[in-house]
Amino acid sequence: MTTTDLTASVDDAVTPETVDTLREISRRVLWVSAAIVDAANNGRPNGSGVKVGGHQASSASMVDIMVSLWFHELTAEDRVSVKPHASPVLHAINYLLGDLDRKYLTTLREKGGLQSYPSRLKDPDTVDFSTGSVGIGATAAIWAAMSHRYVHSHFPSAPKAGRFVSLLGDAELDEGAIWEAVADPAVASMGELLWVVDLNRQSLDRVVPDIQIERLQGMFAAAGWQVITLKWGRLISEIFARPGGDELRNRLESMPNEEYQRLLRADSSETVRRIVTNTGSDALRSLVAGLDGDTLRDAIRDLGGHDLPLLLDTYDAVANDRPTVIFAYTIKGRGLSTEGHPNNHSALLTPPQMESLAETCDASVDDPWAVFADGTAEHELCRRRAAALERPYTAATPPMVFPRSLGKAWRKPMSTQAVLGRLLSDLTRTAPDVAARLVTCSPDVASSTNLGGWINKTGVWSSIERHDWFADDAERLLRWSEAPAGQHVELGIAEVNLVSLLGELGATWSRWGERLIPIGTIYDPFVSRALEPWSTGIYAGGQSILVGTPSGVTLAPEGGAHQSITTPSIGLEQPNCIAWEPAFAQDLEWTFLEAMSKVGIEGGTSSYFRLSTRPIDPALSQLPGEADLLERRRAQVAAGGYRISGNDAAPDDVTLVGVGALMPEVIAAAERLRDRGVNAGVICLTSPDLVFRSFQQRGRLDGGAGNIIDTLFPAHRPAPLVTALDGHPHTLSFLAGARGDRIRCLGVSEFGQSSSVEDAYRLHGIGADAIATAALDLIGR
């Protein structure tokens, strides 16, 4: 393991005057960040009595790190992910730089104000990454860096980027998402990545037990990262050089985290006793006892993450050929009355404590938002840094024309998963401008989700050209040519990485003005595993298409572990996303083109497709031949559903509503019912999500979702409903409210087992016989 442990030197790399100015700015940032939280909790009415909250202590530990970056190191091309609980520091810095209006400083966690955690879309000032979901925000910088590399390899005129920086707390390193991202092989060569870990050794509930730094250093180093550790600052480093200093250093570094934290809460006389104990040598005792109270107090708090010259020198030592992590030792609550307390995570300073902090920071509780006076060195540095960090306007990609249809005749039985592969391959020929913007991703399931044809045509993306040692193998069907021109990104088996990358690929239009249409394929049972980071990416403005395939118990031989149940409703409930589950080839073509047209634009939306490996005869959809009726069908497919049969000459005795792979059973059940004299209509839903939106939109004045619900379920033609889908039956239960019809919902609500498709359908009661029986029971026949 190769790591670097840097200690402050007496010779600073920057002038003393610069350091003094930065320290004054740090004091003001500390004050403003604490005052932002104080104003939210004590400065405005709170009729509900619900705690507003905030994180003064978690912010305080990050102040010096963030000041060293924003007021000295960063360029306008850099992008920074800020740990969730340090959002007040980010807003304080943006305020001093003129990037945040003063009126917002009292609005933390208020409607229309500063968000609880940094939000790229909802905060009024510059925020590069939305954080708050621990582990996801920190890794977003990795995927943004990879996305920029992809954009630049395909569109060289795109704006350049600098470093991608993540600021995170050491407790955040407990999250598995961190290590899934760090260990991905593609990350090891990304020299533009810089992580700074706020090593304050506290989490929400406790002081982090044991000394874990060596384990963490080793894990990053094993993944190919440069590892730098900043443990001590200049003051205490000079003391370490005195007689007894080595013993003092060993004593401080070997004590448990809890003991060190307790040391911070002791007075100076008690501090000496706690350091020396009964085992200290005369040299150690003499050294510690010889320090005056203020010097000793400052010395044990002199950690590397609070030493501004050391931080600045360290940034110059960062490698550019591999990612770097800096472990910066800090104190949670640094400079506050709650400094080092094990329960300070959400603690709020009292009014007297705020008065004391104001005095320490040369601020005033009566004028908390005062900025530096004109003519001061601090004001001038703020002005210069604001100019240096100003970003030019990024123009969006010009509008693109998307075909509504590819004009392909789908005649043979095909699964929707196979159709997806054909569709993507055909786009390179029929709509090359659209195809050029596509980028597919998968976590080692590209071939088993039918992306092989697309990959053969477009290649696999790599930031460097890689030799294909199987290029001369005549028996190989999948050509795996890796080059910067490729359009498929293959990741390891980590669904969280997949969807996190999708989110950042889907944000390139707003970051660098280059529109991409990212499409990720994943086994549908694993959508639940990836849901939270994908949802977080959507919240942050990333637009993408996630394809879950194969889905449901229809993948019967794979057994219960590979059979999804809840995913239809998961898709329906995800904001800023349309959930689709088309049954027929033509339906998938139309809906996928519709979904692609909404990705990578202002006001766009993501989509989730639930596909199947079950071949279905396209003739079952009874596609009309006349041009006007065909266009009407296409519009209804894109709106969420259409009627296949019934409700023309005579009212339905019962209406069967199906989704996706179960449509053959729904249609077969309708035929059996007609044989028994029951007039059974059939409705095929391509998007229960859009139909539900239409249902919710009724009676509202703001328009929006269209009237597909009334088209499919006209009020003057009521009929009992039987719904069937390969997923949880409650997904379609809302249809009972369309007209007040009686309803029976069929679906899957138990874990499956390995079987044939027919046995699986019988097991879960979703076969044609079960659908017909449910209809007869419902109408009393």
Short mmCIF file of N, CA, C and O in Angstrom, two decimals, residues 568 572 581 643 652-667 669-670 673 680-685 687-688 691-692 709 712-713 719-749 761 764-779:
data_model
loop_
_atom_site.label_atom_id
_atom_site.label_comp_id
_atom_site.label_asym_id
_atom_site.label_seq_id
_atom_site.Cartn_x
_atom_site.Cartn_y
_atom_site.Cartn_z
N PRO A 568 -44.05 -2.81 -11.42
CA PRO A 568 -45.00 -1.95 -12.15
C PRO A 568 -45.44 -0.74 -11.33
O PRO A 568 -45.49 0.38 -11.84
N LEU A 572 -44.80 3.44 -11.69
CA LEU A 572 -45.95 4.33 -11.68
C LEU A 572 -45.77 5.44 -10.65
O LEU A 572 -46.22 6.57 -10.85
N GLU A 581 -45.10 -0.45 -20.22
CA GLU A 581 -45.02 -1.91 -20.31
C GLU A 581 -45.78 -2.38 -21.56
O GLU A 581 -46.85 -2.97 -21.46
N ARG A 643 -58.10 0.23 -27.10
CA ARG A 643 -59.05 -0.88 -27.08
C ARG A 643 -58.78 -1.77 -28.29
O ARG A 643 -58.68 -1.28 -29.42
N ASP A 652 -70.08 -3.68 -23.47
CA ASP A 652 -69.39 -4.82 -22.87
C ASP A 652 -70.22 -5.37 -21.71
O ASP A 652 -70.75 -4.61 -20.89
N ASP A 653 -70.28 -6.69 -21.64
CA ASP A 653 -70.78 -7.30 -20.40
C ASP A 653 -69.71 -7.22 -19.33
O ASP A 653 -69.99 -7.10 -18.14
N VAL A 654 -68.46 -7.32 -19.76
CA VAL A 654 -67.30 -7.21 -18.89
C VAL A 654 -66.14 -6.73 -19.75
O VAL A 654 -66.07 -7.03 -20.94
N THR A 655 -65.27 -5.95 -19.17
CA THR A 655 -64.10 -5.46 -19.89
C THR A 655 -62.84 -6.03 -19.25
O THR A 655 -62.65 -5.92 -18.04
N LEU A 656 -62.01 -6.66 -20.08
CA LEU A 656 -60.75 -7.22 -19.62
C LEU A 656 -59.63 -6.24 -19.94
O LEU A 656 -59.48 -5.80 -21.09
N VAL A 657 -58.85 -5.89 -18.93
CA VAL A 657 -57.76 -4.92 -19.10
C VAL A 657 -56.44 -5.64 -18.83
O VAL A 657 -56.24 -6.21 -17.75
N GLY A 658 -55.57 -5.63 -19.83
CA GLY A 658 -54.30 -6.33 -19.68
C GLY A 658 -53.11 -5.43 -19.94
O GLY A 658 -53.24 -4.35 -20.52
N VAL A 659 -51.95 -5.91 -19.51
CA VAL A 659 -50.69 -5.17 -19.66
C VAL A 659 -49.60 -6.16 -20.04
O VAL A 659 -49.53 -7.27 -19.50
N GLY A 660 -48.73 -5.78 -20.97
CA GLY A 660 -47.49 -6.49 -21.23
C GLY A 660 -47.66 -7.94 -21.64
O GLY A 660 -48.53 -8.30 -22.44
N ALA A 661 -46.84 -8.80 -21.05
CA ALA A 661 -46.73 -10.19 -21.49
C ALA A 661 -48.00 -10.99 -21.30
O ALA A 661 -48.15 -12.06 -21.90
N LEU A 662 -48.96 -10.52 -20.51
CA LEU A 662 -50.20 -11.26 -20.27
C LEU A 662 -51.27 -11.00 -21.33
O LEU A 662 -52.35 -11.61 -21.26
N MET A 663 -51.00 -10.17 -22.31
CA MET A 663 -52.03 -9.86 -23.30
C MET A 663 -52.54 -11.09 -24.05
O MET A 663 -53.75 -11.20 -24.32
N PRO A 664 -51.71 -12.08 -24.41
CA PRO A 664 -52.28 -13.28 -25.05
C PRO A 664 -53.31 -13.98 -24.17
O PRO A 664 -54.33 -14.47 -24.66
N GLU A 665 -53.07 -14.04 -22.86
CA GLU A 665 -54.02 -14.67 -21.95
C GLU A 665 -55.29 -13.85 -21.84
O GLU A 665 -56.40 -14.40 -21.76
N VAL A 666 -55.15 -12.53 -21.82
CA VAL A 666 -56.33 -11.66 -21.74
C VAL A 666 -57.19 -11.84 -22.99
O VAL A 666 -58.43 -11.95 -22.91
N ILE A 667 -56.56 -11.85 -24.15
CA ILE A 667 -57.31 -12.01 -25.40
C ILE A 667 -57.93 -13.40 -25.48
O ILE A 667 -59.09 -13.55 -25.90
N ALA A 669 -58.84 -15.23 -22.95
CA ALA A 669 -59.95 -15.25 -22.00
C ALA A 669 -61.18 -14.59 -22.60
O ALA A 669 -62.31 -15.07 -22.41
N ALA A 670 -60.99 -13.50 -23.34
CA ALA A 670 -62.12 -12.82 -23.97
C ALA A 670 -62.80 -13.73 -24.99
O ALA A 670 -64.04 -13.77 -25.09
N LEU A 673 -64.90 -16.29 -23.19
CA LEU A 673 -66.12 -15.68 -22.67
C LEU A 673 -67.14 -15.47 -23.78
O LEU A 673 -68.35 -15.70 -23.59
N ALA A 680 -67.15 -9.69 -24.09
CA ALA A 680 -66.00 -9.24 -23.33
C ALA A 680 -65.14 -8.32 -24.19
O ALA A 680 -64.60 -8.74 -25.22
N GLY A 681 -65.03 -7.07 -23.76
CA GLY A 681 -64.12 -6.14 -24.43
C GLY A 681 -62.71 -6.33 -23.93
O GLY A 681 -62.48 -6.85 -22.84
N VAL A 682 -61.74 -5.90 -24.72
CA VAL A 682 -60.32 -6.05 -24.36
C VAL A 682 -59.62 -4.70 -24.51
O VAL A 682 -59.70 -4.06 -25.57
N ILE A 683 -58.97 -4.28 -23.46
CA ILE A 683 -58.17 -3.06 -23.47
C ILE A 683 -56.74 -3.43 -23.15
O ILE A 683 -56.46 -4.17 -22.21
N CYS A 684 -55.81 -2.91 -23.95
CA CYS A 684 -54.38 -3.11 -23.74
C CYS A 684 -53.77 -1.80 -23.25
O CYS A 684 -53.84 -0.78 -23.95
N LEU A 685 -53.21 -1.83 -22.07
CA LEU A 685 -52.55 -0.64 -21.54
C LEU A 685 -51.05 -0.72 -21.84
O LEU A 685 -50.40 -1.71 -21.54
N SER A 687 -49.17 1.97 -20.78
CA SER A 687 -48.62 2.70 -19.63
C SER A 687 -49.71 2.93 -18.60
O SER A 687 -50.43 3.93 -18.67
N PRO A 688 -49.86 2.04 -17.63
CA PRO A 688 -50.78 2.33 -16.53
C PRO A 688 -50.46 3.66 -15.86
O PRO A 688 -51.35 4.32 -15.33
N VAL A 691 -52.21 6.42 -17.80
CA VAL A 691 -53.65 6.30 -17.60
C VAL A 691 -54.03 6.80 -16.20
O VAL A 691 -55.04 7.49 -16.02
N PHE A 692 -53.21 6.49 -15.20
CA PHE A 692 -53.47 6.99 -13.86
C PHE A 692 -53.36 8.51 -13.82
O PHE A 692 -54.16 9.19 -13.16
N ILE A 709 -58.16 8.24 -20.22
CA ILE A 709 -59.00 7.48 -19.29
C ILE A 709 -60.44 7.47 -19.76
O ILE A 709 -61.14 6.44 -19.68
N LEU A 712 -60.83 5.27 -23.03
CA LEU A 712 -60.83 3.82 -22.78
C LEU A 712 -62.03 3.38 -21.96
O LEU A 712 -62.52 2.25 -22.14
N PHE A 713 -62.49 4.23 -21.07
CA PHE A 713 -63.59 3.87 -20.17
C PHE A 713 -64.66 4.96 -20.21
O PHE A 713 -64.83 5.72 -19.25
N ALA A 719 -69.04 -1.00 -17.33
CA ALA A 719 -68.97 -2.47 -17.36
C ALA A 719 -68.04 -2.92 -16.24
O ALA A 719 -67.07 -2.21 -15.91
N PRO A 720 -68.28 -4.07 -15.65
CA PRO A 720 -67.34 -4.61 -14.67
C PRO A 720 -65.97 -4.82 -15.31
O PRO A 720 -65.86 -5.10 -16.51
N LEU A 721 -64.94 -4.69 -14.50
CA LEU A 721 -63.57 -4.77 -15.01
C LEU A 721 -62.82 -5.93 -14.37
O LEU A 721 -62.92 -6.16 -13.16
N VAL A 722 -62.06 -6.65 -15.19
CA VAL A 722 -61.08 -7.60 -14.71
C VAL A 722 -59.73 -7.15 -15.24
O VAL A 722 -59.55 -7.01 -16.45
N THR A 723 -58.80 -6.87 -14.33
CA THR A 723 -57.46 -6.43 -14.75
C THR A 723 -56.47 -7.55 -14.51
O THR A 723 -56.59 -8.31 -13.56
N ALA A 724 -55.48 -7.64 -15.39
CA ALA A 724 -54.48 -8.70 -15.27
C ALA A 724 -53.13 -8.19 -15.74
O ALA A 724 -53.04 -7.59 -16.83
N LEU A 725 -52.13 -8.41 -14.93
CA LEU A 725 -50.77 -8.07 -15.33
C LEU A 725 -49.79 -8.96 -14.58
O LEU A 725 -50.14 -9.54 -13.53
N ASP A 726 -48.58 -9.07 -15.11
CA ASP A 726 -47.53 -9.87 -14.48
C ASP A 726 -46.80 -8.99 -13.49
O ASP A 726 -45.66 -8.58 -13.69
N GLY A 727 -47.47 -8.67 -12.40
CA GLY A 727 -46.96 -7.81 -11.36
C GLY A 727 -48.00 -7.71 -10.27
O GLY A 727 -49.04 -8.39 -10.33
N HIS A 728 -47.77 -6.85 -9.29
CA HIS A 728 -48.72 -6.78 -8.18
C HIS A 728 -50.07 -6.26 -8.66
O HIS A 728 -50.15 -5.25 -9.37
N PRO A 729 -51.18 -6.92 -8.26
CA PRO A 729 -52.50 -6.57 -8.80
C PRO A 729 -52.98 -5.18 -8.41
O PRO A 729 -53.83 -4.61 -9.10
N HIS A 730 -52.46 -4.61 -7.33
CA HIS A 730 -52.97 -3.29 -6.93
C HIS A 730 -52.58 -2.20 -7.91
O HIS A 730 -53.14 -1.10 -7.90
N THR A 731 -51.64 -2.49 -8.83
CA THR A 731 -51.19 -1.50 -9.80
C THR A 731 -52.35 -0.90 -10.59
O THR A 731 -52.36 0.29 -10.89
N LEU A 732 -53.35 -1.74 -10.93
CA LEU A 732 -54.46 -1.27 -11.76
C LEU A 732 -55.75 -1.08 -10.97
O LEU A 732 -56.80 -0.84 -11.56
N SER A 733 -55.67 -1.13 -9.66
CA SER A 733 -56.90 -1.04 -8.87
C SER A 733 -57.58 0.31 -8.98
O SER A 733 -58.79 0.43 -8.75
N PHE A 734 -56.84 1.34 -9.36
CA PHE A 734 -57.43 2.67 -9.48
C PHE A 734 -58.49 2.74 -10.57
O PHE A 734 -59.33 3.66 -10.58
N LEU A 735 -58.47 1.77 -11.50
CA LEU A 735 -59.43 1.82 -12.61
C LEU A 735 -60.87 1.69 -12.14
O LEU A 735 -61.80 2.10 -12.85
N ALA A 736 -61.07 1.15 -10.93
CA ALA A 736 -62.43 1.07 -10.41
C ALA A 736 -63.04 2.45 -10.26
O ALA A 736 -64.28 2.60 -10.34
N GLY A 737 -62.20 3.45 -10.06
CA GLY A 737 -62.72 4.81 -9.89
C GLY A 737 -62.99 5.55 -11.17
O GLY A 737 -63.53 6.66 -11.14
N ALA A 738 -62.64 4.95 -12.31
CA ALA A 738 -62.85 5.66 -13.57
C ALA A 738 -64.33 5.92 -13.82
O ALA A 738 -64.73 7.01 -14.23
N ARG A 739 -65.15 4.88 -13.56
CA ARG A 739 -66.60 5.04 -13.74
C ARG A 739 -67.37 4.49 -12.54
O ARG A 739 -68.60 4.43 -12.58
N GLY A 740 -66.65 4.05 -11.52
CA GLY A 740 -67.33 3.41 -10.40
C GLY A 740 -67.67 1.97 -10.68
O GLY A 740 -68.62 1.42 -10.09
N ASP A 741 -66.92 1.31 -11.58
CA ASP A 741 -67.20 -0.08 -11.94
C ASP A 741 -66.76 -1.04 -10.84
O ASP A 741 -65.80 -0.79 -10.11
N ARG A 742 -67.46 -2.17 -10.76
CA ARG A 742 -66.95 -3.27 -9.95
C ARG A 742 -65.70 -3.82 -10.63
O ARG A 742 -65.59 -3.79 -11.85
N ILE A 743 -64.77 -4.31 -9.81
CA ILE A 743 -63.47 -4.67 -10.38
C ILE A 743 -62.91 -5.90 -9.67
O ILE A 743 -63.17 -6.12 -8.49
N ARG A 744 -62.16 -6.69 -10.43
CA ARG A 744 -61.38 -7.80 -9.88
C ARG A 744 -59.98 -7.67 -10.45
O ARG A 744 -59.80 -7.67 -11.68
N CYS A 745 -58.99 -7.54 -9.56
CA CYS A 745 -57.61 -7.32 -9.99
C CYS A 745 -56.80 -8.60 -9.85
O CYS A 745 -56.69 -9.15 -8.74
N LEU A 746 -56.25 -9.07 -10.95
CA LEU A 746 -55.42 -10.27 -10.95
C LEU A 746 -53.96 -9.88 -11.17
O LEU A 746 -53.66 -8.95 -11.92
N GLY A 747 -53.09 -10.61 -10.51
CA GLY A 747 -51.67 -10.33 -10.65
C GLY A 747 -50.86 -11.26 -9.77
O GLY A 747 -51.32 -12.34 -9.40
N VAL A 748 -49.68 -10.82 -9.43
CA VAL A 748 -48.75 -11.65 -8.67
C VAL A 748 -48.48 -10.99 -7.32
O VAL A 748 -48.02 -9.85 -7.27
N SER A 749 -48.78 -11.70 -6.25
CA SER A 749 -48.56 -11.15 -4.91
C SER A 749 -47.78 -12.11 -4.02
O SER A 749 -47.65 -11.88 -2.82
N TYR A 761 -48.31 -19.24 -14.53
CA TYR A 761 -49.57 -18.51 -14.64
C TYR A 761 -50.67 -19.18 -13.83
O TYR A 761 -51.51 -18.51 -13.21
N HIS A 764 -50.15 -18.51 -10.03
CA HIS A 764 -50.49 -17.17 -9.56
C HIS A 764 -51.89 -16.71 -9.99
O HIS A 764 -52.29 -15.58 -9.68
N GLY A 765 -52.59 -17.57 -10.70
CA GLY A 765 -53.95 -17.22 -11.09
C GLY A 765 -54.04 -16.11 -12.10
O GLY A 765 -54.92 -15.24 -12.01
N ILE A 766 -53.17 -16.15 -13.12
CA ILE A 766 -53.19 -15.10 -14.14
C ILE A 766 -53.26 -15.70 -15.55
O ILE A 766 -53.02 -14.98 -16.53
N GLY A 767 -53.59 -16.98 -15.66
CA GLY A 767 -53.76 -17.59 -16.97
C GLY A 767 -55.11 -17.25 -17.57
O GLY A 767 -55.97 -16.63 -16.93
N ALA A 768 -55.32 -17.68 -18.80
CA ALA A 768 -56.57 -17.37 -19.49
C ALA A 768 -57.78 -17.90 -18.75
O ALA A 768 -58.82 -17.23 -18.63
N ASP A 769 -57.70 -19.15 -18.24
CA ASP A 769 -58.83 -19.72 -17.50
C ASP A 769 -59.14 -18.90 -16.26
O ASP A 769 -60.32 -18.65 -15.95
N ALA A 770 -58.11 -18.49 -15.54
CA ALA A 770 -58.34 -17.71 -14.32
C ALA A 770 -58.96 -16.36 -14.63
O ALA A 770 -59.83 -15.88 -13.89
N ILE A 771 -58.53 -15.74 -15.72
CA ILE A 771 -59.09 -14.44 -16.11
C ILE A 771 -60.57 -14.60 -16.48
O ILE A 771 -61.43 -13.82 -16.05
N ALA A 772 -60.86 -15.64 -17.28
CA ALA A 772 -62.26 -15.87 -17.68
C ALA A 772 -63.12 -16.19 -16.46
O ALA A 772 -64.26 -15.70 -16.34
N THR A 773 -62.60 -17.00 -15.55
CA THR A 773 -63.36 -17.36 -14.34
C THR A 773 -63.64 -16.13 -13.49
O THR A 773 -64.74 -15.95 -12.96
N ALA A 774 -62.64 -15.27 -13.35
CA ALA A 774 -62.84 -14.05 -12.57
C ALA A 774 -63.91 -13.17 -13.19
O ALA A 774 -64.74 -12.57 -12.48
N ALA A 775 -63.95 -13.12 -14.52
CA ALA A 775 -64.97 -12.33 -15.19
C ALA A 775 -66.36 -12.91 -14.96
O ALA A 775 -67.32 -12.18 -14.67
N LEU A 776 -66.50 -14.23 -15.05
CA LEU A 776 -67.79 -14.87 -14.82
C LEU A 776 -68.26 -14.67 -13.38
O LEU A 776 -69.45 -14.41 -13.13
N ASP A 777 -67.33 -14.80 -12.43
CA ASP A 777 -67.69 -14.56 -11.04
C ASP A 777 -68.16 -13.12 -10.82
O ASP A 777 -69.10 -12.86 -10.07
N LEU A 778 -67.52 -12.21 -11.51
CA LEU A 778 -67.82 -10.79 -11.31
C LEU A 778 -69.20 -10.44 -11.83
O LEU A 778 -69.92 -9.62 -11.23
N ILE A 779 -69.60 -11.07 -12.94
CA ILE A 779 -70.91 -10.73 -13.52
C ILE A 779 -71.99 -11.73 -13.11
O ILE A 779 -73.13 -11.65 -13.58
#
